XYZ file of C-alpha atoms in Angstrom:
616
model
C 11.842 -68.550 -62.366
C 13.800 -65.361 -61.891
C 15.487 -64.675 -58.571
C 16.416 -61.428 -56.804
C 19.936 -60.207 -57.610
C 22.558 -61.351 -55.156
C 24.724 -58.787 -53.441
C 27.761 -59.882 -55.447
C 25.794 -59.331 -58.669
C 25.054 -55.673 -57.983
C 26.689 -53.334 -60.482
C 29.666 -51.734 -58.815
C 31.311 -48.384 -59.175
C 34.969 -48.301 -60.331
C 36.180 -48.285 -56.724
C 34.249 -51.473 -55.968
C 31.280 -49.880 -54.199
C 27.685 -49.607 -55.331
C 26.207 -46.132 -55.637
C 22.835 -45.250 -54.170
C 21.346 -45.005 -57.666
C 22.610 -48.486 -58.508
C 21.098 -49.854 -55.303
C 17.787 -48.193 -56.110
C 17.794 -49.688 -59.597
C 18.501 -53.228 -58.397
C 15.919 -53.073 -55.625
C 13.277 -51.433 -57.813
C 13.660 -54.245 -60.353
C 12.808 -56.820 -57.694
C 9.889 -54.766 -56.394
C 8.432 -54.442 -59.900
C 8.506 -58.211 -60.304
C 6.686 -58.643 -57.003
C 4.083 -56.001 -57.930
C 5.058 -53.534 -55.220
C 6.183 -51.032 -57.874
C 4.866 -50.421 -61.377
C 6.767 -49.745 -64.535
C 5.852 -46.082 -64.236
C 7.405 -45.706 -60.779
C 10.933 -44.282 -60.698
C 13.706 -46.369 -59.166
C 13.835 -43.938 -56.233
C 10.343 -45.103 -55.220
C 12.061 -48.163 -53.715
C 12.731 -46.118 -50.585
C 9.076 -45.425 -49.937
C 8.054 -48.989 -50.724
C 10.456 -50.454 -48.161
C 10.345 -47.768 -45.458
C 8.255 -48.634 -42.410
C 6.702 -45.934 -40.249
C 6.360 -46.276 -36.490
C 3.204 -45.384 -34.588
C 4.845 -42.041 -33.855
C 5.205 -41.354 -37.586
C 8.968 -41.868 -37.539
C 10.421 -43.648 -40.609
C 12.483 -46.822 -40.221
C 14.671 -46.776 -43.297
C 15.509 -49.917 -45.310
C 19.114 -48.808 -45.789
C 21.443 -46.387 -44.110
C 23.694 -44.129 -46.132
C 26.191 -41.455 -45.080
C 23.616 -38.886 -46.178
C 21.087 -40.520 -43.840
C 23.220 -39.715 -40.833
C 24.584 -36.420 -42.054
C 24.804 -33.668 -39.429
C 23.761 -35.955 -36.562
C 25.269 -35.086 -33.165
C 28.338 -37.023 -32.046
C 27.098 -40.094 -30.096
C 30.380 -40.193 -28.173
C 32.179 -43.333 -27.062
C 30.773 -46.165 -24.934
C 30.833 -45.137 -21.300
C 31.205 -41.444 -22.115
C 28.763 -38.556 -22.517
C 26.154 -38.465 -23.919
C 26.129 -42.239 -23.236
C 24.190 -43.020 -26.423
C 26.613 -45.868 -27.068
C 26.376 -47.355 -23.579
C 26.365 -46.378 -19.927
C 29.685 -48.187 -19.499
C 32.568 -49.021 -21.794
C 32.356 -52.730 -20.948
C 29.786 -55.071 -19.450
C 30.402 -57.126 -16.285
C 31.667 -60.564 -17.313
C 31.005 -59.558 -20.921
C 27.193 -59.812 -20.718
C 24.090 -58.118 -19.415
C 22.479 -58.914 -16.098
C 20.004 -61.787 -16.600
C 17.107 -60.804 -14.340
C 14.194 -63.148 -13.566
C 10.781 -62.002 -12.351
C 9.036 -63.698 -9.402
C 5.429 -63.068 -8.411
C 4.001 -66.448 -7.423
C 2.308 -66.068 -4.010
C 3.314 -69.639 -3.108
C 6.452 -68.728 -1.149
C 7.873 -72.247 -1.019
C 7.457 -72.727 -4.775
C 8.917 -69.295 -5.458
C 11.945 -70.106 -3.310
C 12.381 -73.267 -5.397
C 12.154 -71.252 -8.624
C 14.650 -68.718 -7.236
C 17.132 -71.487 -6.498
C 16.676 -73.114 -9.926
C 17.130 -69.803 -11.734
C 20.199 -68.692 -9.781
C 21.867 -72.078 -10.258
C 21.221 -71.977 -14.004
C 22.254 -68.601 -15.326
C 20.133 -65.906 -13.667
C 22.154 -63.085 -12.111
C 19.527 -61.003 -10.314
C 15.977 -61.194 -8.977
C 12.888 -59.042 -9.574
C 10.449 -59.641 -6.713
C 6.808 -58.539 -6.907
C 5.576 -58.044 -3.327
C 2.136 -57.385 -1.914
C -1.337 -58.080 -3.270
C -0.127 -58.916 -6.773
C 2.626 -61.283 -5.731
C 4.551 -62.491 -2.712
C 3.212 -61.551 0.714
C 5.660 -59.391 2.641
C 5.601 -61.811 5.573
C 7.036 -64.468 3.231
C 9.997 -62.352 2.093
C 12.421 -64.191 4.378
C 11.366 -67.543 2.899
C 11.967 -66.384 -0.661
C 15.320 -64.716 0.117
C 16.698 -67.477 2.329
C 18.487 -69.360 -0.515
C 19.865 -66.166 -2.099
C 23.475 -65.011 -1.713
C 22.503 -61.366 -1.489
C 26.077 -60.124 -1.738
C 26.293 -61.720 -5.202
C 22.771 -61.490 -6.666
C 21.157 -58.035 -6.858
C 17.474 -57.873 -5.883
C 14.971 -55.403 -7.330
C 11.700 -54.900 -5.457
C 8.281 -53.996 -6.826
C 5.749 -53.302 -4.098
C 3.209 -50.786 -5.425
C 0.834 -50.896 -2.445
C 3.409 -50.629 0.361
C 6.766 -49.479 -1.051
C 8.119 -48.108 2.257
C 7.196 -51.181 4.257
C 8.653 -53.481 1.591
C 11.883 -51.495 1.558
C 12.066 -51.620 5.346
C 11.449 -55.373 5.434
C 14.153 -55.986 2.843
C 16.677 -53.833 4.736
C 15.738 -55.648 7.967
C 16.495 -58.946 6.243
C 19.889 -57.632 5.110
C 20.766 -56.446 8.611
C 19.593 -59.718 10.156
C 21.873 -61.709 7.869
C 24.723 -59.221 8.127
C 25.058 -59.046 4.348
C 26.426 -56.241 2.207
C 23.985 -56.191 -0.758
C 25.220 -56.712 -4.290
C 25.678 -53.595 -6.439
C 22.516 -52.824 -8.391
C 20.132 -53.857 -5.621
C 17.103 -51.552 -5.842
C 14.315 -50.944 -3.336
C 12.153 -50.184 -6.376
C 9.873 -47.395 -5.163
C 7.790 -45.854 -7.961
C 4.892 -43.865 -6.474
C 4.436 -41.752 -9.626
C 3.651 -44.956 -11.502
C 0.948 -45.957 -9.024
C -2.209 -43.858 -9.088
C -3.014 -44.312 -5.386
C 0.523 -43.401 -4.309
C 1.020 -40.184 -6.300
C -0.335 -37.888 -3.539
C 2.249 -39.417 -1.180
C 5.139 -39.398 -3.665
C 7.190 -36.904 -1.655
C 7.002 -38.945 1.545
C 7.570 -42.290 -0.189
C 10.634 -41.053 -2.051
C 12.056 -39.422 1.079
C 11.668 -42.513 3.272
C 12.870 -45.067 0.705
C 15.786 -42.874 -0.400
C 16.962 -42.487 3.209
C 17.054 -46.280 3.580
C 18.793 -46.708 0.233
C 21.529 -44.165 0.918
C 22.200 -45.646 4.356
C 22.559 -49.181 2.960
C 24.247 -48.329 -0.346
C 21.267 -49.283 -2.533
C 19.240 -47.781 -5.335
C 15.847 -46.454 -4.357
C 13.705 -45.719 -7.439
C 12.570 -47.686 -10.470
C 11.110 -45.534 -13.269
C 8.935 -48.040 -15.112
C 8.224 -47.209 -18.751
C 6.377 -50.492 -19.234
C 3.431 -48.843 -17.474
C 2.953 -46.772 -20.643
C 3.867 -49.573 -23.034
C 1.470 -52.054 -21.427
C -1.419 -49.634 -21.863
C -0.663 -49.353 -25.570
C 1.640 -46.329 -25.651
C 4.227 -45.687 -28.363
C 8.012 -45.683 -28.106
C 8.149 -41.876 -28.006
C 5.500 -41.771 -25.288
C 7.385 -44.369 -23.260
C 10.613 -42.407 -23.584
C 9.016 -39.053 -22.708
C 7.163 -40.580 -19.751
C 10.303 -42.079 -18.239
C 12.379 -38.943 -18.686
C 9.581 -36.823 -17.218
C 9.193 -39.224 -14.288
C 12.942 -39.231 -13.743
C 12.943 -35.442 -13.636
C 10.123 -35.480 -11.061
C 12.102 -37.906 -8.904
C 15.195 -35.723 -9.118
C 13.153 -32.821 -7.784
C 11.662 -34.945 -4.994
C 15.092 -36.255 -4.036
C 16.446 -32.718 -3.982
C 13.608 -31.720 -1.641
C 14.609 -34.660 0.564
C 18.111 -33.188 0.848
C 20.059 -35.336 -1.620
C 22.720 -33.781 -3.826
C 22.345 -34.237 -7.610
C 25.193 -36.765 -7.858
C 23.636 -38.895 -5.126
C 20.109 -38.576 -6.516
C 21.187 -39.672 -9.998
C 22.682 -42.865 -8.578
C 19.434 -43.781 -6.827
C 17.371 -44.081 -10.017
C 17.049 -46.986 -12.464
C 14.878 -47.163 -15.600
C 12.798 -49.999 -17.039
C 11.805 -50.209 -20.719
C 9.865 -52.637 -22.858
C 11.703 -54.538 -25.593
C 9.632 -55.735 -28.537
C 10.168 -57.921 -31.591
C 10.479 -54.725 -33.655
C 14.216 -54.861 -33.288
C 15.445 -51.589 -34.793
C 12.988 -49.351 -32.881
C 13.882 -51.205 -29.677
C 17.616 -50.804 -30.241
C 17.194 -47.123 -31.053
C 14.828 -46.517 -28.121
C 17.350 -47.749 -25.544
C 20.142 -45.717 -27.126
C 17.924 -42.615 -27.249
C 16.879 -43.076 -23.609
C 20.486 -42.889 -22.425
C 21.116 -39.755 -24.433
C 17.951 -38.077 -23.117
C 18.676 -38.900 -19.491
C 22.269 -37.740 -19.809
C 20.957 -34.382 -21.001
C 18.585 -34.113 -18.039
C 21.443 -34.898 -15.650
C 23.655 -32.360 -17.420
C 21.012 -29.692 -16.822
C 20.814 -30.896 -13.220
C 24.583 -30.321 -12.789
C 25.420 -33.976 -12.209
C 29.086 -34.893 -12.598
C 29.650 -35.994 -16.241
C 30.834 -39.524 -15.490
C 27.729 -40.149 -13.353
C 25.206 -39.371 -16.112
C 24.944 -42.907 -17.515
C 21.471 -44.440 -17.322
C 21.019 -47.834 -15.712
C 18.553 -49.706 -17.947
C 16.437 -52.763 -17.276
C 14.737 -54.085 -20.434
C 11.728 -56.407 -20.236
C 10.312 -58.313 -23.170
C 6.950 -56.829 -24.074
C 3.752 -58.229 -22.593
C 1.375 -56.668 -25.151
C 3.186 -58.329 -28.068
C 2.619 -61.806 -26.585
C -0.395 -63.956 -27.439
C -2.508 -66.382 -25.463
C -3.153 -68.447 -28.578
C -0.218 -70.317 -30.103
C 1.780 -69.288 -26.990
C 4.906 -71.182 -28.030
C 5.418 -68.564 -30.735
C 6.097 -66.177 -27.865
C 9.489 -67.874 -27.510
C 10.439 -66.442 -30.890
C 9.087 -63.002 -30.069
C 10.954 -62.798 -26.772
C 14.176 -64.033 -28.402
C 14.102 -61.204 -30.948
C 13.169 -58.726 -28.223
C 15.998 -59.870 -25.949
C 18.423 -59.690 -28.884
C 17.296 -56.108 -29.518
C 17.695 -55.174 -25.861
C 21.181 -56.669 -25.787
C 22.261 -54.870 -28.944
C 20.644 -51.688 -27.618
C 22.860 -51.795 -24.543
C 20.473 -52.666 -21.704
C 22.359 -53.375 -18.493
C 19.767 -55.923 -17.334
C 17.280 -57.986 -19.362
C 14.217 -59.929 -18.274
C 12.856 -62.429 -20.770
C 9.272 -63.125 -19.739
C 8.228 -66.813 -19.998
C 6.241 -67.709 -23.115
C 3.229 -68.865 -21.077
C 2.874 -65.695 -18.991
C -0.264 -64.585 -20.891
C -1.960 -67.761 -19.645
C -1.142 -67.426 -15.963
C 1.707 -68.037 -13.538
C 4.721 -69.466 -15.421
C 6.072 -72.897 -14.559
C 9.562 -74.405 -14.376
C 9.797 -75.329 -18.070
C 8.886 -71.878 -19.380
C 11.145 -70.217 -16.809
C 14.039 -72.382 -18.013
C 13.454 -71.410 -21.645
C 13.274 -67.732 -20.659
C 16.553 -67.639 -18.758
C 18.316 -69.772 -21.374
C 17.284 -67.313 -24.079
C 19.543 -64.668 -22.562
C 22.323 -67.159 -21.921
C 22.238 -68.348 -25.514
C 22.265 -64.816 -26.909
C 25.155 -63.698 -24.748
C 27.289 -66.848 -24.462
C 26.617 -68.682 -27.737
C 25.687 -65.872 -30.104
C 28.312 -63.567 -28.527
C 26.103 -60.485 -28.788
C 27.626 -59.028 -25.643
C 31.183 -59.356 -26.924
C 30.873 -55.978 -28.667
C 29.694 -52.812 -26.956
C 27.058 -50.993 -29.020
C 27.224 -53.296 -32.075
C 24.673 -51.094 -33.872
C 26.778 -47.972 -33.374
C 27.816 -46.311 -36.609
C 25.015 -47.961 -38.605
C 23.590 -44.941 -40.389
C 19.944 -46.085 -40.262
C 20.152 -46.887 -36.539
C 21.854 -43.590 -35.754
C 19.142 -41.752 -37.712
C 16.355 -43.601 -35.920
C 18.008 -42.998 -32.537
C 18.169 -39.276 -33.242
C 14.576 -39.098 -34.506
C 13.238 -40.896 -31.426
C 15.300 -38.735 -29.098
C 14.161 -35.497 -30.720
C 10.478 -36.484 -30.699
C 10.631 -37.639 -27.073
C 12.496 -34.503 -25.968
C 9.834 -32.351 -27.613
C 7.066 -34.260 -25.814
C 8.990 -34.080 -22.535
C 9.277 -30.320 -22.997
C 5.512 -29.992 -23.406
C 4.978 -32.031 -20.240
C 7.312 -29.757 -18.305
C 5.573 -26.659 -19.662
C 2.228 -28.074 -18.506
C 3.522 -28.352 -14.952
C 5.194 -31.746 -14.899
C 4.239 -35.382 -15.297
C 2.080 -35.693 -12.191
C -0.057 -32.784 -13.411
C -0.529 -34.374 -16.841
C -1.343 -37.764 -15.350
C -4.048 -36.177 -13.213
C -5.729 -34.192 -15.996
C -6.007 -37.168 -18.359
C -3.606 -35.896 -21.021
C -1.659 -39.136 -21.084
C -4.780 -41.267 -21.240
C -6.033 -39.368 -24.288
C -2.673 -39.456 -26.065
C -2.211 -43.178 -25.463
C -5.764 -43.873 -26.622
C -4.924 -42.298 -30.001
C -1.946 -44.626 -30.411
C -4.021 -47.628 -29.392
C -6.559 -46.721 -32.070
C -3.868 -46.478 -34.771
C -2.363 -49.817 -33.785
C -5.781 -51.518 -33.697
C -6.463 -50.306 -37.230
C -3.182 -51.769 -38.445
C -3.777 -55.073 -36.651
C -7.339 -55.233 -37.968
C -6.092 -54.798 -41.546
C -3.213 -57.174 -40.861
C -0.639 -54.639 -41.994
C 0.746 -55.297 -38.503
C 0.473 -59.110 -38.597
C 0.520 -61.305 -35.489
C 1.790 -64.793 -36.247
C -0.383 -67.567 -34.833
C -3.255 -65.174 -34.195
C -4.184 -62.896 -37.092
C -1.889 -64.859 -39.439
C -1.430 -68.641 -39.677
C -3.690 -69.561 -36.729
C -4.002 -73.169 -35.652
C -7.357 -74.684 -36.553
C -7.605 -76.792 -33.395
C -5.528 -75.789 -30.399
C -5.293 -76.961 -26.804
C -3.792 -74.242 -24.641
C -1.514 -75.076 -21.695
C -3.259 -74.665 -18.360
C -1.702 -72.358 -15.806
C -2.654 -71.116 -12.341
C -4.267 -67.690 -12.267
C -2.427 -64.572 -11.135
C -3.395 -63.421 -7.636
C -4.534 -60.008 -8.903
C -5.353 -59.438 -12.576
C -4.651 -56.133 -14.261
C -5.829 -54.596 -17.496
C -3.428 -54.882 -20.354
C -3.957 -53.705 -23.917
C -2.597 -56.697 -25.769
C -1.880 -56.038 -29.439
C -3.886 -59.041 -30.554
C -6.679 -58.726 -28.012
C -9.410 -58.122 -30.618
C -8.597 -61.353 -32.428
C -8.232 -63.201 -29.130
C -11.744 -62.092 -28.157
C -13.092 -63.748 -31.311
C -11.132 -66.925 -30.685
C -12.502 -67.008 -27.136
C -16.016 -67.394 -28.602
C -15.669 -69.929 -31.447
C -18.503 -70.268 -33.945
C -20.048 -73.768 -33.989
C -21.379 -73.462 -37.558
C -18.788 -73.727 -40.350
C -18.497 -71.718 -43.535
C -18.736 -73.812 -46.698
C -15.819 -72.941 -49.000
C -16.678 -73.755 -52.618
C -13.246 -74.405 -54.100
C -13.400 -73.894 -57.854
C -11.140 -75.749 -60.265
C -8.042 -77.815 -59.608
C -6.080 -77.727 -56.359
C -3.454 -75.549 -58.011
C -6.139 -73.126 -59.160
C -7.917 -72.627 -55.854
C -5.269 -73.275 -53.181
C -3.923 -69.725 -52.819
C -7.290 -68.052 -52.253
C -8.777 -70.962 -50.298
C -5.814 -70.961 -47.928
C -6.016 -67.174 -47.524
C -9.720 -67.393 -46.727
C -9.578 -70.364 -44.345
C -6.707 -68.763 -42.401
C -8.684 -65.549 -42.145
C -11.802 -67.345 -40.927
C -9.813 -69.380 -38.402
C -8.332 -66.135 -37.012
C -11.906 -65.106 -36.219
C -12.894 -68.343 -34.504
C -14.738 -69.641 -37.581
C -14.153 -73.096 -39.044
C -14.175 -73.686 -42.790
C -15.240 -76.788 -44.714
C -13.659 -77.014 -48.143
C -14.588 -79.190 -51.120
C -11.347 -79.965 -52.910
C -10.849 -80.156 -56.670
C -13.977 -79.452 -58.725
C -14.817 -79.135 -62.396
C -18.145 -77.330 -62.259
C -21.331 -76.396 -60.437
C -22.484 -79.993 -59.967
C -19.306 -81.013 -58.130
C -19.732 -78.162 -55.672
C -23.437 -78.806 -55.088
C -22.744 -82.479 -54.444
C -20.551 -81.468 -51.487
C -22.813 -78.703 -50.192
C -24.607 -79.556 -46.911
C -26.898 -76.579 -46.481
C -24.564 -74.139 -44.728
C -26.022 -70.632 -44.506
C -22.727 -68.902 -45.317
C -20.686 -70.003 -48.320
C -17.517 -68.668 -49.915
C -16.092 -68.984 -53.385
C -12.366 -69.610 -53.851
C -10.786 -69.893 -57.270
C -9.092 -67.940 -60.026
C -10.525 -64.899 -61.769
C -10.993 -67.100 -64.828
C -13.119 -69.603 -62.930
C -15.109 -66.780 -61.348
C -15.903 -65.366 -64.798
C -16.685 -68.669 -66.487
C -18.950 -70.429 -64.004
C -19.028 -68.250 -60.890
C -22.431 -66.619 -61.653
C -24.092 -70.007 -62.202
C -22.559 -71.359 -59.008
C -23.841 -68.424 -56.942
C -27.381 -68.892 -58.312
C -27.229 -72.638 -57.633
C -25.933 -72.232 -54.069
C -28.577 -69.637 -53.225
C -31.212 -71.953 -54.629
C -29.885 -74.746 -52.412
C -30.162 -72.635 -49.244
C -27.124 -70.332 -49.044
C -28.065 -67.004 -47.465
C -24.742 -65.162 -47.553
C -22.095 -65.537 -50.266
C -18.487 -64.380 -49.833
C -15.906 -64.065 -52.581
C -12.222 -64.728 -51.906
C -10.567 -61.869 -53.771
C -11.559 -58.497 -55.156
C -15.124 -57.914 -56.423
C -15.735 -59.317 -59.907
C -18.125 -57.642 -62.306
C -21.210 -59.762 -62.939
C -20.702 -61.893 -59.803
C -23.493 -61.080 -57.332
C -21.969 -61.802 -53.925
C -22.679 -60.284 -50.504
C -19.124 -59.731 -49.279
C -15.543 -60.280 -50.312
C -12.215 -60.946 -48.625
C -8.938 -59.728 -50.102
C -5.549 -58.456 -48.991
C -5.738 -55.098 -47.269
C -9.332 -55.371 -46.077
C -10.381 -54.632 -42.524
C -10.135 -58.263 -41.504
C -11.653 -57.673 -38.092
C -14.750 -55.978 -39.517
C -15.131 -58.764 -42.096
C -14.960 -61.408 -39.382
C -17.562 -59.647 -37.266
C -19.901 -59.434 -40.272
C -19.413 -63.095 -41.054
C -19.948 -64.171 -37.446
C -23.193 -62.206 -37.338
C -24.407 -64.008 -40.466
C -23.554 -67.266 -38.686
C -25.614 -66.215 -35.679
C -22.789 -65.346 -33.294
C -22.236 -61.725 -32.333
C -19.168 -60.432 -30.502
C -19.049 -56.864 -29.138
C -17.172 -54.566 -31.513
C -17.726 -51.027 -30.268
C -14.355 -49.588 -31.212
C -13.023 -49.454 -27.645
C -9.692 -51.144 -26.907
C -10.177 -54.774 -25.996
C -8.297 -55.543 -22.798
C -7.429 -58.732 -21.030
C -7.243 -59.248 -17.288
C -4.769 -62.110 -17.220
C -1.347 -60.495 -16.915
C 0.201 -58.972 -13.883
């Protein structure tokens, strides 16, 4: 068996380096062997074959070259304008701030979790207060074990941001504590539909408290866009537009630009798509620095404080332990991207309120990445990588253009009111759903390699559910309603002959909540009929040769024995009269709905985004 060329086997130029043409030739040779390129394709086609495109239409290149990054603006140095390479030149204690989220309404249990987390690697706390989390009257109980001069606290209280801020400040005064740097009262009225009309008053009151106590006041939360299905460019443009709105509101409240800039923090989603995540965080700092430059903020104060949170939509309820891998890659990306604080959400969060075990894994993920993998030892480790610099620039330019259109329309609040954002996000959701349905955007453990029989961990429900457009929600909806009747898979030929297509088909059926009953090795029609038990839906799995030789006879025999719907694993074969087929690249979701209907189980499939009301 031939193997791909190793890096040390690439033909080298006289100076010891490989040219771009030589790279293209070596890569194209491998792609031709795998069938991704034909003999007629030029070597340069390797770029297109390996280039991914984001939902915003931005290419993610397989290789960076000096030409890739030609004429890009100077990203500066870490800690210097335009802050692309980091808001600071170094990180405190050589790592990012490990921030844990707390929303369990059981105040005593939350206080226990707070203590466990702070004693085992967590640096700061993210408290959800109000209807969706901890009651404000229990704030003292939760904060009692916290050394507030050492551990920053970030509040999220969408219903009553001013009251929450006041209660937190009261607690500080009562204990006579000077809060740790980075503590944030967390007001975000623009991000809460019911609070937008009162944004001016909320910002004024919370900012006054923050300035008096030496705290931050505002959290611009880009995950609000991400959780609804928005793209990276939309998330970036939304946060920059929201930040600009807050600068204006703070100016109206009498705060100078330098003071206002220091009151605002930004939150972004980090996904398992590592290069877009790295580039997004770098682009966000550059964009915000430009806004602050136009706002006449002192240059050294233009660095953006970033809190990255591992993505909720990318997580799955089924095979939830796989979420540990997703959040590890996401946290790695956030660390490399230069986030100043990172929250790794527990793997079981899609199922309900996380427990001690999942919280431990979450906090240790950051500790392992920073202390054992040494990711934080280098500031901006992706800096200078031509492909990353190109992607950073492309994201920044696209987001700045969208931000400009928002400003021309009258600002973010105007666009949120008239539905512009809803319509734009819906278009992205549709594109992503199409890719997930065709499994060109695979989801491990859900649309790919699902477990046949799975017992999910049981968790307590969140106090208030919210709608979340999970990437795999359409497949989860099918798994939520399993089909009791199996599909009979007529495996044709030896195990070696039918395994590839039988495995493909059974995995596909399992992803749609359908069980499959296979035969095993067979030599002809009689072997298959002997195993057939009258199932209404049958599928053929074998090689093209077997399909041609005895496939037609098998189809006739199975229909005569009671089969009502025949599926072929693979592309259609001339002369083989089947009702449906399943092959790579098909709309898997549509196929599964058709098959379920033939089995007597119908699941709504109206084209609208499937949402789940589990996360908060």
